[in-house]
């Protein structure tokens, strides 16, 4: 039997990038997988088709993480459709770069809404459906451990909040047997941060391995945390960064 057979997962922001790899991986591990996207309908449908074609079960939900009602509705739709929720992966995120003096309140509010408030709301809603063994896994950033240069104020502020949120939620949910963790990722090759894009010159030399990580590296760690390997891991950040923060 596959390790996650009988489990139901919800992954936010899985039309592409890390989220898509996580959705595919959890489905390959045997979980039924619901996932959200913002605008990439075709890409999201393609991920679902791949999962279906491989014998898995997928549910695609359009839900803007910036909208508090939409993110909670996505959790409820997942629970209704599949009958339960065992694993929540808070992956959807955006980057708003810029120098401190230039950033606006609107930019700060938007980053906060997508990268932090949605994580809180989805976790709260999903936890209500979870039984013992439930998992909440958020995708944070190794930039909270090492800020490599200017322009990252809002991103680091918001991703740093996930480290605290993870610890506090683990305290609240531990007595119910729910494990909560955050993966602080280093440079991972996606549309957000392409390995041949503008981040390369700054980020690659700071890794000890001299290269970007792949979405499959992230998906493998999520799979581990979601499965038996994650049984005694909670309230903590795990860094996956090729030595970026070393
Ligand atoms: P991408 O930009 O490649 O993909 C983002 C995904 O999130 C897409 O599926 C997108 O949907 C979805 N999304 C974006 N905004 C929203 C929203 N408001 N509501 C719902 N879904 C949304 O990002 P990555 O895969 O690179 O990043 C995923 C997560 O990992 C983010 O939280 C990011 O901060 C974090 N991370 C990334 C690293 C990297 O180097 N790439 C390193 C460490 C952490 P759509 O296609 O419809 O726009």
Tab-separated table of C-alpha atoms and ligand atoms in Angstrom:
chain	number	residue	atom	x	y	z
A	1	UNK	CA	0.000	0.000	0.000
A	2	UNK	CA	1.214	3.535	-0.740
A	3	UNK	CA	2.236	5.562	2.334
A	4	UNK	CA	-0.610	8.124	2.122
A	5	UNK	CA	-3.398	5.832	0.926
A	6	UNK	CA	-6.702	6.965	2.445
A	7	UNK	CA	-5.399	10.448	3.262
A	8	UNK	CA	-6.708	13.703	1.842
A	9	UNK	CA	-4.436	16.679	1.162
A	10	UNK	CA	-5.064	20.302	0.234
A	11	UNK	CA	-2.198	22.204	-1.398
A	12	UNK	CA	-2.562	25.926	-2.015
A	13	UNK	CA	-1.093	27.411	-5.198
A	14	UNK	CA	-0.397	24.224	-7.124
A	15	UNK	CA	-0.930	25.120	-10.784
A	16	UNK	CA	2.873	25.318	-11.197
A	17	UNK	CA	6.155	25.496	-9.335
A	18	UNK	CA	6.645	23.949	-5.921
A	19	UNK	CA	2.909	23.490	-5.309
A	20	UNK	CA	2.400	21.472	-8.502
A	21	UNK	CA	5.321	19.189	-7.619
A	22	UNK	CA	3.935	18.721	-4.108
A	23	UNK	CA	0.442	17.916	-5.418
A	24	UNK	CA	1.852	15.329	-7.854
A	25	UNK	CA	4.063	13.794	-5.183
A	26	UNK	CA	1.349	13.507	-2.528
A	27	UNK	CA	-0.942	11.942	-5.142
A	28	UNK	CA	1.816	9.487	-6.092
A	29	UNK	CA	2.091	8.658	-2.398
A	30	UNK	CA	-1.594	7.685	-2.477
A	31	UNK	CA	-3.366	10.780	-1.128
A	32	UNK	CA	-6.426	12.328	-2.760
A	33	UNK	CA	-5.289	15.866	-3.516
A	34	UNK	CA	-7.248	19.112	-3.756
A	35	UNK	CA	-5.346	22.169	-4.821
A	36	UNK	CA	-5.932	25.846	-5.474
A	37	UNK	CA	-4.672	28.269	-8.082
A	38	UNK	CA	-5.175	31.960	-8.790
A	39	UNK	CA	-5.378	32.480	-12.577
A	40	UNK	CA	-3.625	29.565	-14.346
A	41	UNK	CA	-6.714	27.501	-15.108
A	42	UNK	CA	-5.144	25.497	-17.934
A	43	UNK	CA	-1.992	24.695	-16.007
A	44	UNK	CA	-4.052	23.636	-12.975
A	45	UNK	CA	-6.237	21.383	-15.141
A	46	UNK	CA	-3.106	19.829	-16.640
A	47	UNK	CA	-1.752	18.985	-13.177
A	48	UNK	CA	-5.103	17.398	-12.267
A	49	UNK	CA	-5.150	15.403	-15.518
A	50	UNK	CA	-1.645	14.095	-14.822
A	51	UNK	CA	-2.712	13.003	-11.352
A	52	UNK	CA	-5.856	11.326	-12.720
A	53	UNK	CA	-3.901	9.630	-15.505
A	54	UNK	CA	-1.517	8.170	-12.923
A	55	UNK	CA	-4.481	6.651	-11.079
A	56	UNK	CA	-4.820	9.356	-8.413
A	57	UNK	CA	-7.674	11.630	-7.416
A	58	UNK	CA	-7.498	15.415	-7.811
A	59	UNK	CA	-9.813	18.359	-7.201
A	60	UNK	CA	-8.992	21.759	-8.671
A	61	UNK	CA	-10.263	24.872	-6.864
A	62	UNK	CA	-9.891	28.456	-8.038
A	63	UNK	CA	-9.327	30.443	-4.837
A	64	UNK	CA	-7.450	33.680	-4.284
A	65	UNK	CA	-5.484	33.398	-1.045
A	66	UNK	CA	-5.775	37.157	-0.681
A	67	UNK	CA	-9.530	36.713	-0.164
A	68	UNK	CA	-10.228	35.396	3.347
A	69	UNK	CA	-13.575	33.888	2.373
A	70	UNK	CA	-12.147	32.138	-0.670
A	71	UNK	CA	-9.357	30.407	1.234
A	72	UNK	CA	-11.720	29.124	3.920
A	73	UNK	CA	-14.199	28.033	1.243
A	74	UNK	CA	-11.415	26.034	-0.442
A	75	UNK	CA	-10.815	24.129	2.779
A	76	UNK	CA	-14.533	23.452	3.208
A	77	UNK	CA	-14.912	22.340	-0.418
A	78	UNK	CA	-12.032	19.897	0.017
A	79	UNK	CA	-13.580	18.417	3.159
A	80	UNK	CA	-17.002	18.135	1.492
A	81	UNK	CA	-15.641	16.590	-1.698
A	82	UNK	CA	-13.278	14.037	-0.184
A	83	UNK	CA	-14.965	13.645	3.216
A	84	UNK	CA	-11.930	14.631	5.335
A	85	UNK	CA	-8.665	16.574	5.436
A	86	UNK	CA	-5.459	15.066	6.773
A	87	UNK	CA	-2.727	17.220	5.224
A	88	UNK	CA	-2.646	20.946	4.494
A	89	UNK	CA	0.281	22.375	2.551
A	90	UNK	CA	0.332	26.179	2.730
A	91	UNK	CA	2.334	26.852	-0.407
A	92	UNK	CA	0.711	29.739	-2.315
A	93	UNK	CA	2.842	32.829	-2.028
A	94	UNK	CA	3.934	35.970	-3.784
A	95	UNK	CA	7.004	38.166	-3.654
A	96	UNK	CA	6.742	41.923	-3.449
A	97	UNK	CA	10.279	43.257	-3.657
A	98	UNK	CA	11.448	46.799	-3.101
A	99	UNK	CA	13.485	49.076	-0.916
A	100	UNK	CA	12.054	49.987	2.473
A	101	UNK	CA	11.613	53.663	1.580
A	102	UNK	CA	9.596	52.818	-1.536
A	103	UNK	CA	7.199	50.178	-0.229
A	104	UNK	CA	3.520	51.069	0.146
A	105	UNK	CA	0.864	50.119	2.674
A	106	UNK	CA	-1.065	48.422	-0.137
A	107	UNK	CA	1.941	46.255	-1.003
A	108	UNK	CA	2.454	45.348	2.638
A	109	UNK	CA	-1.229	44.460	3.071
A	110	UNK	CA	-1.258	42.293	-0.050
A	111	UNK	CA	1.874	40.362	0.897
A	112	UNK	CA	0.596	39.861	4.399
A	113	UNK	CA	-2.805	38.678	3.162
A	114	UNK	CA	-1.408	36.064	0.771
A	115	UNK	CA	1.733	34.876	2.549
A	116	UNK	CA	0.568	35.011	6.184
A	117	UNK	CA	-3.141	35.617	6.777
A	118	UNK	CA	-4.153	32.910	4.303
A	119	UNK	CA	-1.842	30.457	6.078
A	120	UNK	CA	-3.480	31.271	9.410
A	121	UNK	CA	-7.006	31.019	7.979
A	122	UNK	CA	-6.438	27.807	6.020
A	123	UNK	CA	-4.705	26.190	8.987
A	124	UNK	CA	-7.516	27.188	11.335
A	125	UNK	CA	-10.218	25.895	8.982
A	126	UNK	CA	-8.338	22.684	8.132
A	127	UNK	CA	-7.484	21.931	11.769
A	128	UNK	CA	-11.212	21.806	12.537
A	129	UNK	CA	-11.467	18.847	10.138
A	130	UNK	CA	-8.263	17.064	11.149
A	131	UNK	CA	-7.977	14.111	13.455
A	132	UNK	CA	-4.886	12.736	15.189
A	133	UNK	CA	-2.020	12.435	12.713
A	134	UNK	CA	-3.021	15.582	10.815
A	135	UNK	CA	-0.276	17.623	9.198
A	136	UNK	CA	0.050	21.333	8.516
A	137	UNK	CA	3.136	22.094	6.423
A	138	UNK	CA	3.898	25.622	5.276
A	139	UNK	CA	6.448	26.745	2.715
A	140	UNK	CA	8.624	29.436	4.240
A	141	UNK	CA	11.978	30.831	3.222
A	142	UNK	CA	15.646	30.497	4.130
A	143	UNK	CA	15.775	34.260	3.569
A	144	UNK	CA	14.469	34.456	7.143
A	145	UNK	CA	17.781	32.892	8.209
A	146	UNK	CA	20.014	34.904	5.898
A	147	UNK	CA	18.958	38.052	4.056
A	148	UNK	CA	21.309	38.115	1.074
A	149	UNK	CA	20.888	41.760	0.063
A	150	UNK	CA	18.508	44.705	-0.090
A	151	UNK	CA	14.915	44.671	-1.359
A	152	UNK	CA	13.515	41.734	0.619
A	153	UNK	CA	11.866	43.581	3.524
A	154	UNK	CA	8.241	42.574	2.934
A	155	UNK	CA	9.013	39.022	1.857
A	156	UNK	CA	11.238	38.312	4.846
A	157	UNK	CA	8.804	40.003	7.237
A	158	UNK	CA	5.996	37.751	6.061
A	159	UNK	CA	7.944	34.494	5.793
A	160	UNK	CA	9.437	35.127	9.259
A	161	UNK	CA	5.895	35.235	10.615
A	162	UNK	CA	5.449	31.620	9.499
A	163	UNK	CA	8.242	30.490	11.830
A	164	UNK	CA	6.384	31.884	14.846
A	165	UNK	CA	2.974	30.822	13.604
A	166	UNK	CA	4.250	27.266	13.168
A	167	UNK	CA	5.512	27.031	16.743
A	168	UNK	CA	2.356	28.544	18.219
A	169	UNK	CA	-0.003	26.380	16.164
A	170	UNK	CA	1.994	23.295	17.107
A	171	UNK	CA	1.387	24.135	20.775
A	172	UNK	CA	-2.351	24.541	20.188
A	173	UNK	CA	-2.709	21.428	18.048
A	174	UNK	CA	-0.188	19.048	19.633
A	175	UNK	CA	-2.673	17.737	22.195
A	176	UNK	CA	-4.875	16.677	19.257
A	177	UNK	CA	-1.990	14.852	17.581
A	178	UNK	CA	-1.655	17.353	14.728
A	179	UNK	CA	1.918	18.109	13.578
A	180	UNK	CA	2.835	21.556	12.281
A	181	UNK	CA	6.044	22.454	10.468
A	182	UNK	CA	7.496	24.979	8.046
A	183	UNK	CA	10.046	24.314	5.316
A	184	UNK	CA	12.410	27.231	4.857
A	185	UNK	CA	13.395	26.907	1.228
A	186	UNK	CA	16.487	28.331	-0.400
A	187	UNK	CA	16.632	29.123	-4.121
A	188	UNK	CA	14.307	26.726	-5.934
A	189	UNK	CA	14.020	26.825	-9.726
A	190	UNK	CA	10.476	28.036	-10.531
A	191	UNK	CA	8.728	30.878	-12.374
A	192	UNK	CA	9.055	32.938	-9.182
A	193	UNK	CA	12.810	32.455	-9.030
A	194	UNK	CA	14.196	30.873	-12.220
A	195	UNK	CA	17.668	29.354	-11.922
A	196	UNK	CA	18.661	31.298	-15.057
A	197	UNK	CA	16.941	34.496	-13.881
A	198	UNK	CA	17.940	37.608	-11.979
A	199	UNK	CA	18.291	35.813	-8.615
A	200	UNK	CA	21.058	33.519	-9.896
A	201	UNK	CA	23.987	35.928	-9.545
A	202	UNK	CA	23.085	36.796	-5.961
A	203	UNK	CA	21.803	33.481	-4.618
A	204	UNK	CA	23.765	30.676	-6.296
A	205	UNK	CA	27.211	31.703	-4.939
A	206	UNK	CA	25.742	31.791	-1.425
A	207	UNK	CA	24.735	28.127	-1.527
A	208	UNK	CA	27.440	25.662	-0.530
A	209	UNK	CA	26.396	23.365	-3.389
A	210	UNK	CA	26.658	26.085	-6.016
A	211	UNK	CA	23.231	25.516	-7.543
A	212	UNK	CA	19.497	25.981	-7.202
A	213	UNK	CA	17.306	23.244	-5.776
A	214	UNK	CA	14.440	21.670	-7.699
A	215	UNK	CA	10.731	21.545	-7.015
A	216	UNK	CA	11.117	17.803	-6.546
A	217	UNK	CA	13.565	18.411	-3.667
A	218	UNK	CA	10.817	20.378	-1.927
A	219	UNK	CA	8.133	17.809	-2.776
A	220	UNK	CA	10.260	14.983	-1.349
A	221	UNK	CA	10.563	16.790	1.994
A	222	UNK	CA	6.840	17.547	2.110
A	223	UNK	CA	6.189	13.868	1.384
A	224	UNK	CA	8.480	12.846	4.238
A	225	UNK	CA	6.843	15.246	6.707
A	226	UNK	CA	3.343	14.210	5.608
A	227	UNK	CA	4.157	10.534	6.049
A	228	UNK	CA	5.358	8.388	8.927
A	229	UNK	CA	8.730	10.132	8.926
A	230	UNK	CA	7.026	13.269	10.204
A	231	UNK	CA	5.414	11.595	13.217
A	232	UNK	CA	7.726	13.225	15.792
A	233	UNK	CA	8.400	16.461	13.918
A	234	UNK	CA	6.339	19.444	14.997
A	235	UNK	CA	6.669	23.087	15.980
A	236	UNK	CA	9.810	23.472	13.944
A	237	UNK	CA	11.362	24.911	10.796
A	238	UNK	CA	13.314	22.639	8.498
A	239	UNK	CA	15.731	24.293	6.105
A	240	UNK	CA	16.110	23.011	2.541
A	241	UNK	CA	18.517	25.422	0.925
A	242	UNK	CA	21.674	23.789	-0.478
A	243	UNK	CA	23.618	25.456	2.326
A	244	UNK	CA	22.417	28.994	1.521
A	245	UNK	CA	22.055	29.912	5.201
A	246	UNK	CA	25.200	28.050	6.342
B	1	LIG	P1	5.424	30.315	-8.400
B	1	LIG	O1	5.250	31.786	-8.559
B	1	LIG	O2	6.231	29.570	-9.393
B	1	LIG	O3	3.979	29.620	-8.261
B	1	LIG	C1	3.056	30.201	-7.381
B	1	LIG	C2	1.825	29.346	-7.269
B	1	LIG	O4	0.985	29.956	-6.278
B	1	LIG	C3	1.022	29.280	-8.528
B	1	LIG	O5	0.343	28.057	-8.584
B	1	LIG	C4	0.048	30.448	-8.373
B	1	LIG	O6	-1.171	30.278	-9.085
B	1	LIG	C5	-0.231	30.364	-6.891
B	1	LIG	N1	-0.653	31.649	-6.335
B	1	LIG	C6	-0.022	32.836	-6.390
B	1	LIG	N2	-0.750	33.791	-5.781
B	1	LIG	C7	-1.871	33.167	-5.350
B	1	LIG	C8	-3.033	33.624	-4.673
B	1	LIG	N3	-3.187	34.907	-4.330
B	1	LIG	N4	-4.000	32.717	-4.401
B	1	LIG	C9	-3.859	31.429	-4.773
B	1	LIG	N5	-2.792	30.939	-5.402
B	1	LIG	C10	-1.817	31.818	-5.701
B	1	LIG	O7	6.037	30.154	-6.933
B	1	LIG	P2	6.993	29.016	-6.293
B	1	LIG	O8	6.534	27.680	-6.675
B	1	LIG	O9	8.395	29.414	-6.530
B	1	LIG	O10	6.717	29.290	-4.751
B	1	LIG	C11	5.770	28.578	-3.986
B	1	LIG	C12	5.986	28.923	-2.527
B	1	LIG	O11	7.309	28.607	-2.146
B	1	LIG	C13	5.806	30.421	-2.211
B	1	LIG	O12	5.189	30.547	-0.951
B	1	LIG	C14	7.221	30.928	-2.178
B	1	LIG	O13	7.347	32.082	-1.403
B	1	LIG	C15	7.930	29.748	-1.565
B	1	LIG	N6	9.351	29.675	-1.818
B	1	LIG	C16	9.858	29.736	-3.092
B	1	LIG	C17	11.205	29.672	-3.285
B	1	LIG	C18	11.833	29.755	-4.635
B	1	LIG	O14	13.055	30.018	-4.717
B	1	LIG	N7	11.097	29.516	-5.714
B	1	LIG	C19	12.135	29.514	-2.159
B	1	LIG	C20	11.497	29.413	-0.860
B	1	LIG	C21	10.161	29.502	-0.719
B	1	LIG	P3	-1.333	30.855	-10.608
B	1	LIG	O15	-0.490	29.955	-11.480
B	1	LIG	O16	-2.776	30.729	-10.886
B	1	LIG	O17	-0.828	32.269	-10.569
